CSV table of C-alpha atoms in Angstrom, one decimal:
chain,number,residue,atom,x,y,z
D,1268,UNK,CA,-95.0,67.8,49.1
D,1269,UNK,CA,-98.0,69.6,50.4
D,1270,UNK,CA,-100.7,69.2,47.7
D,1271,UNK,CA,-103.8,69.2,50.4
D,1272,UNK,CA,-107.2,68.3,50.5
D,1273,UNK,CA,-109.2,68.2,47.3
D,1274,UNK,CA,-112.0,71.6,48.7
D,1275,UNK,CA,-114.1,71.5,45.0
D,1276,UNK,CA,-112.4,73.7,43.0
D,1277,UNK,CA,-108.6,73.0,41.0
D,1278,UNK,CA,-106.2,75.3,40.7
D,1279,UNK,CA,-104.7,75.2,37.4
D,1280,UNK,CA,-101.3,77.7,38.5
D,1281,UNK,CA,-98.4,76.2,37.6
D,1282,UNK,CA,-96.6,77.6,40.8
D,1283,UNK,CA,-99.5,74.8,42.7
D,1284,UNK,CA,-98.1,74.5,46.0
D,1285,UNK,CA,-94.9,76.5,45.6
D,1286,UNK,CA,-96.2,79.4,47.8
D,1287,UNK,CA,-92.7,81.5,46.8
D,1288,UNK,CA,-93.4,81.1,43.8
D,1289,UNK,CA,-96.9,81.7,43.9
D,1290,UNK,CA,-95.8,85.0,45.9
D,1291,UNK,CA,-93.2,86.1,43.1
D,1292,UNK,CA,-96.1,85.7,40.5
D,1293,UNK,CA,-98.0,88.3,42.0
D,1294,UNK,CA,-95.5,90.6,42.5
D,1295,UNK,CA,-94.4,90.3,38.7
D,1296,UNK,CA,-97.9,90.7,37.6
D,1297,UNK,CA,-97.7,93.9,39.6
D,1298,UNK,CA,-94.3,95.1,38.2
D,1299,UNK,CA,-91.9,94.2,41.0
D,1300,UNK,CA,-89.1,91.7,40.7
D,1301,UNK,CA,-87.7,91.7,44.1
D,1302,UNK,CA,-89.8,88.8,45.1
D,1303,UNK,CA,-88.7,86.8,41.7
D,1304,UNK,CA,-84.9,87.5,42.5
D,1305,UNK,CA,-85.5,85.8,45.8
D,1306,UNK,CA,-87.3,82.7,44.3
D,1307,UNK,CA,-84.5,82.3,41.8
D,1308,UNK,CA,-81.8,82.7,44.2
D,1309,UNK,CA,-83.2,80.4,47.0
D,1310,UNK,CA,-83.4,77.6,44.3
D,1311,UNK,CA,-80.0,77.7,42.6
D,1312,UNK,CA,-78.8,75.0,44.4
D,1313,UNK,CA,-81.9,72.8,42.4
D,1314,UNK,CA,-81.2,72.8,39.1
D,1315,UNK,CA,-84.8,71.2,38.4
D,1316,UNK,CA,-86.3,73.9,40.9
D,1317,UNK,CA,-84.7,76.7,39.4
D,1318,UNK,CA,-85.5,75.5,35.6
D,1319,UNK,CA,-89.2,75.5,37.0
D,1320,UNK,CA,-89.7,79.2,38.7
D,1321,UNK,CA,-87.4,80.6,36.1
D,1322,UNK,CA,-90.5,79.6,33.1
D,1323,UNK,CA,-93.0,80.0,35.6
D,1324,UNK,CA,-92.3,83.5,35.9
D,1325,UNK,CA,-91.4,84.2,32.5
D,1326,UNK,CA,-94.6,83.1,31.2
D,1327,UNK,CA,-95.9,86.0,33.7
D,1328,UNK,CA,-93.4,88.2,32.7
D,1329,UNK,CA,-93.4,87.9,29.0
D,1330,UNK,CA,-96.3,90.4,28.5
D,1331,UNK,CA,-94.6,93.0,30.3
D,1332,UNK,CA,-90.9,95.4,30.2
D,1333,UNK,CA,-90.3,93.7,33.6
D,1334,UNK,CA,-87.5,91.5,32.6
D,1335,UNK,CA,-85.7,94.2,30.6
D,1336,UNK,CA,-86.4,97.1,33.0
D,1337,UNK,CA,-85.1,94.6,36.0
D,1338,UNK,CA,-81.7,93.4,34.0
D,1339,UNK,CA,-81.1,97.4,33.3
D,1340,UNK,CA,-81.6,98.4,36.7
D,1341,UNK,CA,-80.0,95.3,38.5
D,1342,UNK,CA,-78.2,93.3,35.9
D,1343,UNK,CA,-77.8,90.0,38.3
D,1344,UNK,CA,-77.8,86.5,37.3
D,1345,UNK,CA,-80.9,86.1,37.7
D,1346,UNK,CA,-81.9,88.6,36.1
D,1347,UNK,CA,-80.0,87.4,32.9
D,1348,UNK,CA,-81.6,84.3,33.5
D,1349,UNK,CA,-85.3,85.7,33.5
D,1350,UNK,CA,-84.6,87.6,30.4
D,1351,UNK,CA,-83.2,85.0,28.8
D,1352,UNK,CA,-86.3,82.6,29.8
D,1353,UNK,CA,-88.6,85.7,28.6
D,1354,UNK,CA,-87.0,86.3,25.3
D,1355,UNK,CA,-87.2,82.5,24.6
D,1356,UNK,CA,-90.9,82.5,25.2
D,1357,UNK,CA,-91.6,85.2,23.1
D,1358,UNK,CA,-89.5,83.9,20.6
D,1359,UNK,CA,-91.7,80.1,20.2
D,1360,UNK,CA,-95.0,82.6,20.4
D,1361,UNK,CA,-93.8,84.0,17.5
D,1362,UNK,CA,-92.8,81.5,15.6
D,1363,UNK,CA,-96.2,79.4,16.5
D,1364,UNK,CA,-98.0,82.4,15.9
D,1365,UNK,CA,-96.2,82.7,12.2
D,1366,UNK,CA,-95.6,86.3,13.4
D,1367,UNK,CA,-92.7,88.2,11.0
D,1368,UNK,CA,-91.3,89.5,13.5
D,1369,UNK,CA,-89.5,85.5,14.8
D,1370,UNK,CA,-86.5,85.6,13.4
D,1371,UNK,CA,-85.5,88.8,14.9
D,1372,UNK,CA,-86.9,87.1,18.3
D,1373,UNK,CA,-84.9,83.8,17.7
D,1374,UNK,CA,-81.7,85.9,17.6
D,1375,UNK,CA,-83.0,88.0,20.9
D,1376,UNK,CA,-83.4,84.6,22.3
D,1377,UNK,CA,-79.7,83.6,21.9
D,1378,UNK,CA,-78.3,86.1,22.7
D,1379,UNK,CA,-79.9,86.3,26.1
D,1380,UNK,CA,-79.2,82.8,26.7
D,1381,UNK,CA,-75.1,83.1,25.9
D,1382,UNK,CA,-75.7,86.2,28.1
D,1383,UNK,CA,-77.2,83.9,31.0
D,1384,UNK,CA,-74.7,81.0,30.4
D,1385,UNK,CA,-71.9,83.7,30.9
D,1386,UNK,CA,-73.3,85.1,34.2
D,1387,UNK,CA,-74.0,81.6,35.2
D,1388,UNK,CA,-71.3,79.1,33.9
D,1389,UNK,CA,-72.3,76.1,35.8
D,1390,UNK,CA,-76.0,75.8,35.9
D,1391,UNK,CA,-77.7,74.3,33.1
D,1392,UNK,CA,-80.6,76.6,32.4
D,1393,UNK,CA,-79.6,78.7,30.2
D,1394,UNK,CA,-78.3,76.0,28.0
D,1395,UNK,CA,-81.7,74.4,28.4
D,1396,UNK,CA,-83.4,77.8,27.4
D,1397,UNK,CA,-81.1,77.2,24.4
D,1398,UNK,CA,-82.2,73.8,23.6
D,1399,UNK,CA,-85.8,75.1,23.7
D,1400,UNK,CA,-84.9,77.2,20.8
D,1401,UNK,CA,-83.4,74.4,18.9
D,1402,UNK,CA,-87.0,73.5,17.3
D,1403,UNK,CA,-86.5,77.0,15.3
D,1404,UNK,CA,-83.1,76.1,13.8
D,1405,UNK,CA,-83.3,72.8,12.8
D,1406,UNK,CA,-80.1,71.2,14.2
D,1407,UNK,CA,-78.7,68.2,12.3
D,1408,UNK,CA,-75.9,66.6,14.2
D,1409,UNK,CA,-76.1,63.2,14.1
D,1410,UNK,CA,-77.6,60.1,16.2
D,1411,UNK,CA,-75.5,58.0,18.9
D,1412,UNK,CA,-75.7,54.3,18.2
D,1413,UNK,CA,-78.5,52.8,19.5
D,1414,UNK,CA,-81.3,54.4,18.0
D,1415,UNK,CA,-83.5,52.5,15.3
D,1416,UNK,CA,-84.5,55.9,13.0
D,1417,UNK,CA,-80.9,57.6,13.8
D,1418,UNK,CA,-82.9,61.1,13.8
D,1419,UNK,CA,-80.5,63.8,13.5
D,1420,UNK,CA,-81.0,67.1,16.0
D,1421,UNK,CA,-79.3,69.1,18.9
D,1422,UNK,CA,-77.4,65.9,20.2
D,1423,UNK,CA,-74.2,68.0,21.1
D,1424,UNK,CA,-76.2,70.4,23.0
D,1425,UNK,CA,-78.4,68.6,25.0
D,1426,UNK,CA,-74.9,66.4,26.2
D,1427,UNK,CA,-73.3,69.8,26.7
D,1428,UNK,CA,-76.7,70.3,29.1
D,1429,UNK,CA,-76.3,66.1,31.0
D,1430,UNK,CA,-72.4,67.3,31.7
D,1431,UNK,CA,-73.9,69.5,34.1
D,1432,UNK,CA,-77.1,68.0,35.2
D,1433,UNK,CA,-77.4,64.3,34.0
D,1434,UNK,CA,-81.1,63.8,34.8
D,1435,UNK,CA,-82.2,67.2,33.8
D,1436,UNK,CA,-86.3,66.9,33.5
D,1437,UNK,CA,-87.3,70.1,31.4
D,1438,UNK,CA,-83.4,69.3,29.2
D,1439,UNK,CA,-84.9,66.0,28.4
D,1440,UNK,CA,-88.3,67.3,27.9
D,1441,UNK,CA,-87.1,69.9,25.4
D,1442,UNK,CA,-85.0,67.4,23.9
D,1443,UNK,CA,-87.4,65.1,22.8
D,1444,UNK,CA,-90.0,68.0,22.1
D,1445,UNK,CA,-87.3,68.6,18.8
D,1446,UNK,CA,-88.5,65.2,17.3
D,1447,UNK,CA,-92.5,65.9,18.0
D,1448,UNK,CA,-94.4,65.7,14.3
D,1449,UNK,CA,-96.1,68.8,15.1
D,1450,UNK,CA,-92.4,70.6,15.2
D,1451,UNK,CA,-91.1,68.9,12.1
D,1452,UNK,CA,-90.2,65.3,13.8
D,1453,UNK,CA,-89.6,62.7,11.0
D,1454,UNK,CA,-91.9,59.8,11.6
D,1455,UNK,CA,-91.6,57.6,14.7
D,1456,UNK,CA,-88.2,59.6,15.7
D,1457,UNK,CA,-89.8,60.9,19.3
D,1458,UNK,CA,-91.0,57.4,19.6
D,1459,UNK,CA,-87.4,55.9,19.5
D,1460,UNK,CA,-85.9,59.0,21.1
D,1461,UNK,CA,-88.3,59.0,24.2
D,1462,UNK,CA,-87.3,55.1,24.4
D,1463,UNK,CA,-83.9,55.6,24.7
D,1464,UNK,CA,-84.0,58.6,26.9
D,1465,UNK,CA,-86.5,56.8,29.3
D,1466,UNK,CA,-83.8,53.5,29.0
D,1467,UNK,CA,-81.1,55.3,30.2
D,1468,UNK,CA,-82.5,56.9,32.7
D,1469,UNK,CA,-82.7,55.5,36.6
D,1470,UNK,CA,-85.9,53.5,37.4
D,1471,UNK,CA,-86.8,55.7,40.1
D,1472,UNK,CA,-86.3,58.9,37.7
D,1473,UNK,CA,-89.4,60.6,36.6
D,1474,UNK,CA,-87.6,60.6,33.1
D,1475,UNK,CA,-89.6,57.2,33.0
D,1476,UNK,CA,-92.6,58.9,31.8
D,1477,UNK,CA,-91.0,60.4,29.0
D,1478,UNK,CA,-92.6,57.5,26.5
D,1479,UNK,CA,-96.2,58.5,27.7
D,1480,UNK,CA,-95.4,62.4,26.9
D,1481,UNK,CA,-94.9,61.3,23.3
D,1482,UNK,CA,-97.6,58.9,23.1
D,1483,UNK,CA,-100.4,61.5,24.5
D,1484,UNK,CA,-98.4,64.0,21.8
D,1485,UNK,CA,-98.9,61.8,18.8
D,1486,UNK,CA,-102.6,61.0,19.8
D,1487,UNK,CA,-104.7,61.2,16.9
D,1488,UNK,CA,-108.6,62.1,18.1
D,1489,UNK,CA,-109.9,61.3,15.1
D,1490,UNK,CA,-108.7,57.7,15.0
D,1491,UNK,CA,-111.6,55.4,16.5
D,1492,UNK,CA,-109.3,52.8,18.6
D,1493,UNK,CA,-107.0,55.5,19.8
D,1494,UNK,CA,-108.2,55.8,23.4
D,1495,UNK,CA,-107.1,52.0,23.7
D,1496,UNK,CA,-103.5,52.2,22.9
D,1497,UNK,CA,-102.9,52.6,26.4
D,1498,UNK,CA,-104.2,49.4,27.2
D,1499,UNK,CA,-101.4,47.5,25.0
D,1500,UNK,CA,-98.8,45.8,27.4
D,1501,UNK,CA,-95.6,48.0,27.1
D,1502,UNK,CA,-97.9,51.4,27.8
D,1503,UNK,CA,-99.8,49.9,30.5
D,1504,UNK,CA,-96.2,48.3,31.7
D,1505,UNK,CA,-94.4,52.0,31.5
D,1506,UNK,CA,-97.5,53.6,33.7
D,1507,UNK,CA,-97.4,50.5,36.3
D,1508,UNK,CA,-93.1,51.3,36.7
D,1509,UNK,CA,-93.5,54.6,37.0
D,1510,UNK,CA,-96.4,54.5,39.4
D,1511,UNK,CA,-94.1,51.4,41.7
D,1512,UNK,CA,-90.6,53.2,41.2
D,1513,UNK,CA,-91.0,56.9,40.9
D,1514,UNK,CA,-94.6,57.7,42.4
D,1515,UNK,CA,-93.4,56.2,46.1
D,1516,UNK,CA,-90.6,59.4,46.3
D,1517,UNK,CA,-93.3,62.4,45.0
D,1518,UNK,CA,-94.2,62.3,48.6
D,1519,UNK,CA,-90.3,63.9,49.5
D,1520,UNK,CA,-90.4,66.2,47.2
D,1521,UNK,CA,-90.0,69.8,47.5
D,1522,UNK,CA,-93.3,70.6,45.8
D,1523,UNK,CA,-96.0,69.0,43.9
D,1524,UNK,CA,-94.8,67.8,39.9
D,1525,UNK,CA,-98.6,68.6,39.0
D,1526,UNK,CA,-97.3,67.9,35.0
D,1527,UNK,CA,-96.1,64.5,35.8
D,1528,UNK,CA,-98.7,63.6,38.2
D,1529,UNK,CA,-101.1,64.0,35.7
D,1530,UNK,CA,-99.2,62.2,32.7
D,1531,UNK,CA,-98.9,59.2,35.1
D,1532,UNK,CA,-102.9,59.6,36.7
D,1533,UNK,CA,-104.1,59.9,32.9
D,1534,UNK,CA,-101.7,56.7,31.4
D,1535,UNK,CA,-103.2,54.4,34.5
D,1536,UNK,CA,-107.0,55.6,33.5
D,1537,UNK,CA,-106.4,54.7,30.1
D,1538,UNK,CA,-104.8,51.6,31.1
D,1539,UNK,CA,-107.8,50.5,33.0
D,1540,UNK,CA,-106.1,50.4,36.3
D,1541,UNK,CA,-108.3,52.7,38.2
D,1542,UNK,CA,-107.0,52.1,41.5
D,1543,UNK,CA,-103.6,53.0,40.9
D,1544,UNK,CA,-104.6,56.7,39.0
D,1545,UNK,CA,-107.1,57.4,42.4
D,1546,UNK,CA,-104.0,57.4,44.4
D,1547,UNK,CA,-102.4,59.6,41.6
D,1548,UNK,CA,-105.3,62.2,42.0
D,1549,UNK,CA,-105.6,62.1,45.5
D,1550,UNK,CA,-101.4,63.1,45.9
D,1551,UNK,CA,-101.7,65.7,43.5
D,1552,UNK,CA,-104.9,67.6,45.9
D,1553,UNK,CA,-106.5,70.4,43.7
D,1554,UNK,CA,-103.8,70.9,41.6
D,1555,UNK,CA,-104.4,70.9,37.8
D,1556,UNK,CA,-102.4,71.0,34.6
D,1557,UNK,CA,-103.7,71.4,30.9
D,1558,UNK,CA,-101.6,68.8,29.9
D,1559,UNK,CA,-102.5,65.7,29.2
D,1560,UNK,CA,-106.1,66.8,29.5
D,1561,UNK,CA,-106.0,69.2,26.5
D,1562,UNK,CA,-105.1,66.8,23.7
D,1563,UNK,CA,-108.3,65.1,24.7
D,1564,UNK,CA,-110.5,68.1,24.5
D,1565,UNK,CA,-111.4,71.0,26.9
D,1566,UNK,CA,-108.9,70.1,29.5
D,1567,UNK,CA,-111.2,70.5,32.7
D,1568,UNK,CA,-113.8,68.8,31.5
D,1569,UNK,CA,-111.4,65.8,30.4
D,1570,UNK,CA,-109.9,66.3,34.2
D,1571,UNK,CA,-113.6,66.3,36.2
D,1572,UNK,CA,-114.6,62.8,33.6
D,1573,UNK,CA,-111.3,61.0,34.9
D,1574,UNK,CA,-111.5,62.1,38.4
D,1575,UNK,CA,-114.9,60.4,38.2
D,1576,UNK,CA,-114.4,57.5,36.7
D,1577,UNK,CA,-111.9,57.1,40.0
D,1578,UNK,CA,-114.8,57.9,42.1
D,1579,UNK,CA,-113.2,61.1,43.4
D,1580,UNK,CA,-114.8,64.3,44.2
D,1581,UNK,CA,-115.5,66.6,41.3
D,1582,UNK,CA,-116.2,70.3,41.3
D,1583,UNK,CA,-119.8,70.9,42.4
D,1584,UNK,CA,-119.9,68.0,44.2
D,1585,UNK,CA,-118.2,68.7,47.7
């Protein structure tokens, strides 16, 4: 990891401190793709790496003919793959958006994903592209044992995702974005489905932290004691293991998980352990994500108030 220095400004890219990345988002704004092939293929050996530039660039792509005009003129797997990544996007705009024009999208969407999955048989992001898409068709099959609500969804598609990656962080992260209120969730379902995802999962694994992701999704604003939740034992317990078994390894990896970083820096503020979330801060550098921030209001002010309250440097003040 290479996060750097805090220098009084963040940088809210979600390449951060991938600088190939970085490089392939400029050349995508600019209409080129070469650079994008190059990120895709150097990280096909890292499913979680790969799953990352691939929406990275699509969200610069998705504005533009880039993905069609580079699948028509080079129609490589990764090429498939961006497509299918860009079609996808444009697909949950739409549908967010209540735009007529979704269900023609949604069926876009699929078929650049089966496209992907048959130019790519053995790496999981096209099927995780797929599960994205899932919140759009309302999948019913049913609940393994071990769940209290038993909510029905895309069970036998996110297992057809773990045969090939097990511990697949944006597959699980779809997965339990199905069960989410705001997309149709019954009640307390991403609760019990985080749980058992987060159970299963390696202490270590940064899948940990999926039970903070649904508690920062169902946070209500309006509600008066909601800031303290995080200050009940089991929250405050799921922050302090993730911050002693997974936070220890962010150090090794290949770049900087900004998104989780800040889930955990945010869940040890709220918790009151201060100390804990400065060393959170201080590994991620000047790297910023929206998320967790912007369920609390306008995300860099919510970002400059924590960093504060750990007696870091803010912007303006270095």
């Amino acid at each position: 990891m290479t996060a750097g220095a805090f220098e009084g400004h963040y940088v809210w890219h979600p390449a951060a401190d991938d600088r190939e990345l970085a490089h392939a988002c400029v050349d995508v704004r600019a209409g080129r793709y070469f650079s994008a092939y190059e990120a895709l293929r150097d990280a096909r050996a890292d499913f979680g790496l790969l799953a990352h530039r691939s929406l990275v660039l699509a969200s610069e792509a998705a504005d533009s003919d880039l993905a069609e005009r580079w699948l028509a003129e080079e129609p490589s797997p990764q090429a498939a793959l961006l497509w299918a990544r860009v079609a996808a996007l444009r697909a949950l705009r739409a549908a967010d958006a209540h735009d007529q024009r979704a269900g023609a999208l949604l069926r876009i969407a699929v078929a650049a994903s089966e496209r992907a999955v048959r130019l790519s048989p053995q790496d999981p992001t096209p099927w995780v592209n797929k599960l994205a898409l899932t919140r759009l068709q309302r999948w019913c099959d049913p609940a393994p044992q071990g769940l209290l609500t038993a909510p029905p969804g895309p069970w036998s598609l996110f297992l057809r995702v773990l045969r090939l990656d097990p511990w697949h962080r944006e597959a699980h992260h779809r997965f339990l974005a199905f069960f989410f209120a705001r997309n149709g969730g019954a009640p307390n379902a991403a609760w019990d489905v985080a749980a058992f995802l987060a159970q299963r999962a390696p202490a270590a694994s940064v899948l940990r932290l999926l039970p903070l992701v649904a508690l920062v999704d169902d946070h209500d604003r309006s509600s008066p004691l909601a800031d303290h939740v995080w200050e009940q034992p089991q929250w405050r317990a799921t922050a302090l293991a993730a911050y002693q078994h997974w936070f220890p390894d962010v150090a090794n990896h290949r770049r900087t998980p900004v998104l989780d970083l800040s889930y955990l820096a945010h869940a040890l503020l709220m918790a009151k352990r201060e100390l804990e979330a400065r060393a959170v801060f201080t590994a991620m550098g000047p790297y910023a994500s929206r998320m967790p921030w912007s369920a609390f209001g306008d995300p860099e002010e919510q970002l400059t108030k924590a960093r504060r309250l750990c007696g870091l440097p803010v912007p303006g003040t270095t």
